[in-house]
mmCIF file of C-alpha atoms in Angstrom:
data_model
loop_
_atom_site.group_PDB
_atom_site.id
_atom_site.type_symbol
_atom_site.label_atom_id
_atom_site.label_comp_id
_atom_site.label_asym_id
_atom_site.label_seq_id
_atom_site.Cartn_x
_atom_site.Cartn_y
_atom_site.Cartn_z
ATOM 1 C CA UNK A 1454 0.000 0.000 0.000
ATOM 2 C CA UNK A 1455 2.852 2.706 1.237
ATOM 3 C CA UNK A 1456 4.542 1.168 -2.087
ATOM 4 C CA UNK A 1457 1.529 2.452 -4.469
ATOM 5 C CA UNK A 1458 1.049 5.835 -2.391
ATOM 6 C CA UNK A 1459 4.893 6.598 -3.086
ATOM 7 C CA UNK A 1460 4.982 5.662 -6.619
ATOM 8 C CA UNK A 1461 1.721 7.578 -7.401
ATOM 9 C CA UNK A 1462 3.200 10.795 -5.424
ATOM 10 C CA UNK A 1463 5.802 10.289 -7.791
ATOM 11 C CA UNK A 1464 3.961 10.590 -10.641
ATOM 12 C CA UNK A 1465 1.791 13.598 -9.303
ATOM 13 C CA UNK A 1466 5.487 15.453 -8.793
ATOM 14 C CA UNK A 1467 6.750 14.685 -12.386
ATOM 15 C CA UNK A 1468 3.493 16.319 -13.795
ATOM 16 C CA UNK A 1469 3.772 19.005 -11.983
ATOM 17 C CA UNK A 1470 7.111 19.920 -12.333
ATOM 18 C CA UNK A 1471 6.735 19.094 -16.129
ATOM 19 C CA UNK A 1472 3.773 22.013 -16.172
ATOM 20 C CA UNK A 1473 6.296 24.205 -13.898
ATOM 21 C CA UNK A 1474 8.818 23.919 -16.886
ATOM 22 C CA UNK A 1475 5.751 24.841 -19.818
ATOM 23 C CA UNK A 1476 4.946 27.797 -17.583
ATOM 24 C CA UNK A 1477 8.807 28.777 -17.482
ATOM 25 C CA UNK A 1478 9.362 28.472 -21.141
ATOM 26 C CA UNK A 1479 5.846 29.995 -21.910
ATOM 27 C CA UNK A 1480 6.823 32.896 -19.760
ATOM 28 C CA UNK A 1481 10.402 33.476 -21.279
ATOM 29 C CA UNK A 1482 9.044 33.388 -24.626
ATOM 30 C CA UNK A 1483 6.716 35.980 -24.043
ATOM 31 C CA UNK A 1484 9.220 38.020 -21.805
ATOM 32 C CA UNK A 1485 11.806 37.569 -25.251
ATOM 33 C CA UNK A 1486 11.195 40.172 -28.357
ATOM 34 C CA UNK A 1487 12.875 40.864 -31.771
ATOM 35 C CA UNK A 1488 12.825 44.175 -32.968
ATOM 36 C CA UNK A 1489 14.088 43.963 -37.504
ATOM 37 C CA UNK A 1490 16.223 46.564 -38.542
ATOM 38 C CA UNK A 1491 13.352 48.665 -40.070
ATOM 39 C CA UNK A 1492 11.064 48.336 -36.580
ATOM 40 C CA UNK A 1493 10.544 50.077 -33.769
ATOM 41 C CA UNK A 1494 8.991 48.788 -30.789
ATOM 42 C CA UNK A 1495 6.322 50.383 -28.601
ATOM 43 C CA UNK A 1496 6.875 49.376 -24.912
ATOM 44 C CA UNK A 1497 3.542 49.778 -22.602
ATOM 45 C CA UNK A 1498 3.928 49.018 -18.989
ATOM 46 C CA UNK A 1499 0.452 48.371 -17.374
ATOM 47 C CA UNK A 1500 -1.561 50.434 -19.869
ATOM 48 C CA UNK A 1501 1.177 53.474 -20.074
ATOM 49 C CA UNK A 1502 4.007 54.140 -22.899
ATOM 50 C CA UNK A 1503 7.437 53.491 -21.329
ATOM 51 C CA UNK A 1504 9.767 56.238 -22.880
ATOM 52 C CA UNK A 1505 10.693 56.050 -26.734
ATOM 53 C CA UNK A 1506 10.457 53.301 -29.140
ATOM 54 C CA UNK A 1507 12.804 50.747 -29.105
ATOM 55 C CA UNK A 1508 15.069 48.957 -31.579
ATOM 56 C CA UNK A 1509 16.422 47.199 -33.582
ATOM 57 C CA UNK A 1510 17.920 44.773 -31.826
ATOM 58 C CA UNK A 1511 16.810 41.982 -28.803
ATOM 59 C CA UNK A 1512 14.268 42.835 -26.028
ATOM 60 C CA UNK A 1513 13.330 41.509 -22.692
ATOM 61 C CA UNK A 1514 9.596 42.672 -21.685
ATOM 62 C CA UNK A 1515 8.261 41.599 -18.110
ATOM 63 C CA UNK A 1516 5.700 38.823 -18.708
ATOM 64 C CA UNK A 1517 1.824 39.858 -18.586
ATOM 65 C CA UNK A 1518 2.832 43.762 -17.202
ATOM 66 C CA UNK A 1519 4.676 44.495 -20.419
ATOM 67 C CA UNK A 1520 3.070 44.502 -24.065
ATOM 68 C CA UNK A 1521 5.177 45.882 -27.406
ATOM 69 C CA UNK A 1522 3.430 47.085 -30.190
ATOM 70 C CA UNK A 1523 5.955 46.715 -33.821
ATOM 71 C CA UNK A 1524 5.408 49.957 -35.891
ATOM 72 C CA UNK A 1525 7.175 49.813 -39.638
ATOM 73 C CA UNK A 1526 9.249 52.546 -40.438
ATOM 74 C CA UNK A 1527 9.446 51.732 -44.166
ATOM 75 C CA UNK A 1528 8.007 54.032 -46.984
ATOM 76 C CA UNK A 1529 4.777 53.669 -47.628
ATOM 77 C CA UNK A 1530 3.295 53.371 -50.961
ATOM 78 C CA UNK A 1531 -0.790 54.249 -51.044
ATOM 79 C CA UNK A 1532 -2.736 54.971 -54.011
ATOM 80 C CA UNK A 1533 -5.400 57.205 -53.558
ATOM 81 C CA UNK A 1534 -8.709 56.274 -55.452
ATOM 82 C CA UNK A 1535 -10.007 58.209 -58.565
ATOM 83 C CA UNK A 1536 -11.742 61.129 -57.269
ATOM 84 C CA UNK A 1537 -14.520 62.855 -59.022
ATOM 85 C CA UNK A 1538 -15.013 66.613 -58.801
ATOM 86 C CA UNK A 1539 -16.057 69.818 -60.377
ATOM 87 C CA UNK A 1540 -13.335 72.171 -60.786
ATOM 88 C CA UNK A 1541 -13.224 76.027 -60.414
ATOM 89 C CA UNK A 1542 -14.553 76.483 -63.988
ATOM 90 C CA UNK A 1543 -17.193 74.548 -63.783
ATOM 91 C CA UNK A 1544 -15.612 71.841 -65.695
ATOM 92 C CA UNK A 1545 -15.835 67.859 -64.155
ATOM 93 C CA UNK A 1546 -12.827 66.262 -63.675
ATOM 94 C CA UNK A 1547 -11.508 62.901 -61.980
ATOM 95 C CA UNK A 1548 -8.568 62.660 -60.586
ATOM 96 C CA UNK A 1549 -6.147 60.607 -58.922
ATOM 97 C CA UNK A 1550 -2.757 60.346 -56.624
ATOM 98 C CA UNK A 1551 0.109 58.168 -55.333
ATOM 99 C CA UNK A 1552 1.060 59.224 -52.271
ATOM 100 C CA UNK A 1553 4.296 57.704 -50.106
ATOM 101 C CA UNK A 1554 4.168 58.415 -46.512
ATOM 102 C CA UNK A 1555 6.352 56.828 -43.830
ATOM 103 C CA UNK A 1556 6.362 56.799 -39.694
ATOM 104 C CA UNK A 1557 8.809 59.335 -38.326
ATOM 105 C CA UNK A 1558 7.143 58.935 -34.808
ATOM 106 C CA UNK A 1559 6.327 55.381 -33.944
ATOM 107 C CA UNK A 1560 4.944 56.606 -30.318
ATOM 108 C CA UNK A 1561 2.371 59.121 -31.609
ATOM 109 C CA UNK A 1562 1.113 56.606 -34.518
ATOM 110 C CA UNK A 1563 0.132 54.563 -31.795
ATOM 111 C CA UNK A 1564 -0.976 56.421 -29.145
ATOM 112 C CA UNK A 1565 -2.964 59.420 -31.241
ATOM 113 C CA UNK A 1566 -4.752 56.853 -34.322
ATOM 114 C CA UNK A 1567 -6.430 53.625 -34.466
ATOM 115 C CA UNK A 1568 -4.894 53.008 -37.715
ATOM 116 C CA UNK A 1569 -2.311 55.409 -39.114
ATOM 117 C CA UNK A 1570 -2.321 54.159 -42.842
ATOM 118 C CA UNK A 1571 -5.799 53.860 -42.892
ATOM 119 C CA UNK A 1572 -6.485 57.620 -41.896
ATOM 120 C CA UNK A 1573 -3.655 58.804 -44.159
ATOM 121 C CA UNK A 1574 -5.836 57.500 -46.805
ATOM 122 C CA UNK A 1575 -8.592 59.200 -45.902
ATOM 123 C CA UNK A 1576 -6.923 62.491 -45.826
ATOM 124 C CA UNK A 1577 -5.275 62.130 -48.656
ATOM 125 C CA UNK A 1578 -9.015 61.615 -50.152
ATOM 126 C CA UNK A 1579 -10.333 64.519 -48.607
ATOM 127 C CA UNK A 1580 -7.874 66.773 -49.345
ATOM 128 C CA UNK A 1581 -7.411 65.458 -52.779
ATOM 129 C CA UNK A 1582 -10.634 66.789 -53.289
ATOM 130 C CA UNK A 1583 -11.232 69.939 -51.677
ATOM 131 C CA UNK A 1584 -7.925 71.476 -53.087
ATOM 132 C CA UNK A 1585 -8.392 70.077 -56.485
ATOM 133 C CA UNK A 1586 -11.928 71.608 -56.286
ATOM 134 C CA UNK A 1587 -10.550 75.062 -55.974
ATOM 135 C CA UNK A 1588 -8.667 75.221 -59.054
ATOM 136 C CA UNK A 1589 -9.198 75.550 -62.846
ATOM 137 C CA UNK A 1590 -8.846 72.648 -65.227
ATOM 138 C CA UNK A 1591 -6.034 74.863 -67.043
ATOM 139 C CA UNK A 1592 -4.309 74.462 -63.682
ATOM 140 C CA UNK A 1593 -4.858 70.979 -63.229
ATOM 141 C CA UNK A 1594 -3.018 70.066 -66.693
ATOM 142 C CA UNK A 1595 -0.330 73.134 -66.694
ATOM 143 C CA UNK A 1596 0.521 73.993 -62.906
ATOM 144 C CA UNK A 1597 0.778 70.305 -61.156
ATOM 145 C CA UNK A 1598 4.652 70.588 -59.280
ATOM 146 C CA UNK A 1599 2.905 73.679 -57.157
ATOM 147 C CA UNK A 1600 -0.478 71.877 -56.669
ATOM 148 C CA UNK A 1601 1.261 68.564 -55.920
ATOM 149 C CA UNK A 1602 3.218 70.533 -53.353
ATOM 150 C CA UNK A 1603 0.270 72.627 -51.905
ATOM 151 C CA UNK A 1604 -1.554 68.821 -51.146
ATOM 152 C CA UNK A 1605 1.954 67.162 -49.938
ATOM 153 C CA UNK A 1606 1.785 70.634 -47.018
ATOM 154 C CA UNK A 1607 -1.850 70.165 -46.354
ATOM 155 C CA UNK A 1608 -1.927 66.268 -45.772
ATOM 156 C CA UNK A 1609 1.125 67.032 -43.728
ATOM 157 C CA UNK A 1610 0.129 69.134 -41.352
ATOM 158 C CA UNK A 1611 -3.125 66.720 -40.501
ATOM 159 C CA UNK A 1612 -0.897 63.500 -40.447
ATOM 160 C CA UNK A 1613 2.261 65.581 -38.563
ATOM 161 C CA UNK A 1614 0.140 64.678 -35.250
ATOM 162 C CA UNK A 1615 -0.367 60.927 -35.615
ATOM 163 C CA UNK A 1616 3.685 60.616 -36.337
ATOM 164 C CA UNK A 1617 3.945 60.078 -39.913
ATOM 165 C CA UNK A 1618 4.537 62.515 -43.035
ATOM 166 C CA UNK A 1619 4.344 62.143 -46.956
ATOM 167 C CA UNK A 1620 7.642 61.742 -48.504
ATOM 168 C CA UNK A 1621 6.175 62.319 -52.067
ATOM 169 C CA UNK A 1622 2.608 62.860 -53.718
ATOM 170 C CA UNK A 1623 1.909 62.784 -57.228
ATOM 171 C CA UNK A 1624 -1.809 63.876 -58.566
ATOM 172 C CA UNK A 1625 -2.970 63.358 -62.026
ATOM 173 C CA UNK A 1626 -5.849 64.698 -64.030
ATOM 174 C CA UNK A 1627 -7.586 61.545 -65.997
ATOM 175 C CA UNK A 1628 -10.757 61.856 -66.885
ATOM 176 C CA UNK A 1629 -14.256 63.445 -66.426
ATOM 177 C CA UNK A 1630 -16.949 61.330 -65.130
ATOM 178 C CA UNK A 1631 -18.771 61.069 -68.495
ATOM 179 C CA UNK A 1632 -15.339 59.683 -69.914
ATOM 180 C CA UNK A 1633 -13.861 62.451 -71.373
ATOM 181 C CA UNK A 1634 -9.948 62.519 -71.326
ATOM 182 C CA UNK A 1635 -8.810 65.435 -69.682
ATOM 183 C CA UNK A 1636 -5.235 65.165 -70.803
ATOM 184 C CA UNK A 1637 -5.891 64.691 -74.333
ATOM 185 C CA UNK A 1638 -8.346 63.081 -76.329
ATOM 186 C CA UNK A 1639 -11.869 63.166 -76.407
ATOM 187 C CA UNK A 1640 -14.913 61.521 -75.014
ATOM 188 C CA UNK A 1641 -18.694 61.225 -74.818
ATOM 189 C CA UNK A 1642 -21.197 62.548 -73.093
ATOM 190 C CA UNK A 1643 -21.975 66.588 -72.087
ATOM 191 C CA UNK A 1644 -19.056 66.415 -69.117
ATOM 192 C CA UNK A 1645 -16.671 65.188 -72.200
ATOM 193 C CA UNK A 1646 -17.763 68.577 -74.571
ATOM 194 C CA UNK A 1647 -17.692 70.168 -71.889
ATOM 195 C CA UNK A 1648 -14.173 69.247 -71.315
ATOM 196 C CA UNK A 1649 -13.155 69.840 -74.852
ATOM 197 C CA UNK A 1650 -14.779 72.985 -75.191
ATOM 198 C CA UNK A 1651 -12.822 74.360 -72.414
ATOM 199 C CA UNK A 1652 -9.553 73.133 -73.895
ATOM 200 C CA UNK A 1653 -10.325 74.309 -77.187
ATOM 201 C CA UNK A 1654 -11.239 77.794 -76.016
ATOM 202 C CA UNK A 1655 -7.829 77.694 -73.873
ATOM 203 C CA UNK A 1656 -5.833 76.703 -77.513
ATOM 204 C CA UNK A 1657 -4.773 73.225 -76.104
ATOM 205 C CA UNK A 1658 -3.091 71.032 -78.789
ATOM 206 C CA UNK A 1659 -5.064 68.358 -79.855
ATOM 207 C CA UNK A 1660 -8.333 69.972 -79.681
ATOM 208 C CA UNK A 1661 -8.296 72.857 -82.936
ATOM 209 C CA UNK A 1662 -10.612 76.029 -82.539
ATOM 210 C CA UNK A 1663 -13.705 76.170 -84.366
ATOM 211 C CA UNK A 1664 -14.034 77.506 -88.199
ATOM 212 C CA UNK A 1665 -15.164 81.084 -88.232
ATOM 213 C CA UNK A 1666 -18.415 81.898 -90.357
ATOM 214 C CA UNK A 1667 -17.729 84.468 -92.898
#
């Protein structure tokens, strides 16, 4: 009887010191972080940031108090969707941009915005539009290094509080919503001679002034 008891305490000790050892590992693998080259690593200690990011390099968080949130720091590369809009002159227009943003504060993308690329993009939208909407179409096709510059200083200075800033933004005039090419040829529909009226009354090439009656 004394025999069984001993063997089965045994037992009962090797399981639990086999779940001890699963708890240590478990606990030094979540103590243990990598931080790549191109990372930085948010620290928060019980709910609250603990100084600058960190990285690159090898990190040792305190199990279940610590948490690290990875923010990339590489260039970002976002097309912005085809916007339609009626410019300044009364002539409609769609446009579109490529915009490259990257983090330059990995604390403030994570503390001030859910989602930092995400409302970049919506900016980018937003602005894309309201600026856009402000000009002439003979601006759009003839004056687009300022206006690219003008929406590069706008988004900016709404994404310079959530820690990240546009590197380069490129907008381009396409087409009207009725399918009319804006940057050259032409299309159907009343926004399209609408669009080619306007060009031809501003002497663009590709679109020749009417005949005069005699």
């Amino acid at each position: 009887m004394s025999l069984s008891l001993i063997q089965v305490a045994g037992f009962g000790s090797i399981i639990v010191l086999f779940a001890a050892v699963l708890f240590v590992i478990f606990l030094v693998a979540s103590a243990v972080r990598i931080v790549n080259e191109y990372e930085r690593g948010v620290i928060f200690r019980l709910g609250r940031v603990q100084g600058t990011a960190k990285g690159p390099g090898l990190f040792f968080l305190i199990p279940i108090v610590d948490r690290m949130v990875k923010i990339d720091l590489r260039t970002v590369t976002m097309d912005v969707p085809p916007q339609d809009l009626i410019t300044r002159d009364n002539v409609p227009a769609r446009v579109n941009a490529v915009v490259y943003f990257r983090v330059i504060d990995p604390n403030k993308s994570v503390i001030e915005v859910e989602n930092h690329v995400l409302a970049t993009s919506q900016i980018s939208q937003t602005t894309l539009r309201s600026v856009l909407g402000q000009k002439d179409l003979d601006d759009l096709l003839t004056d687009r290094e300022s206006i690219n510059e003008e929406l590069q200083s706008i988004i900016d200075l709404q994404t310079d509080p959530w820690g990240s800033r546009s590197a380069w933004l490129r907008s381009r005039t396409s087409r009207s919503p009725g399918d009319a090419t804006i940057n050259g040829g032409p299309g159907p529909g009343r926004a399209g001679e609408a669009g080619e009226d306007h060009l031809r009354r501003r002497g663009v090439p590709g679109f020749p002034a009417p005949a005069r009656c005699r």
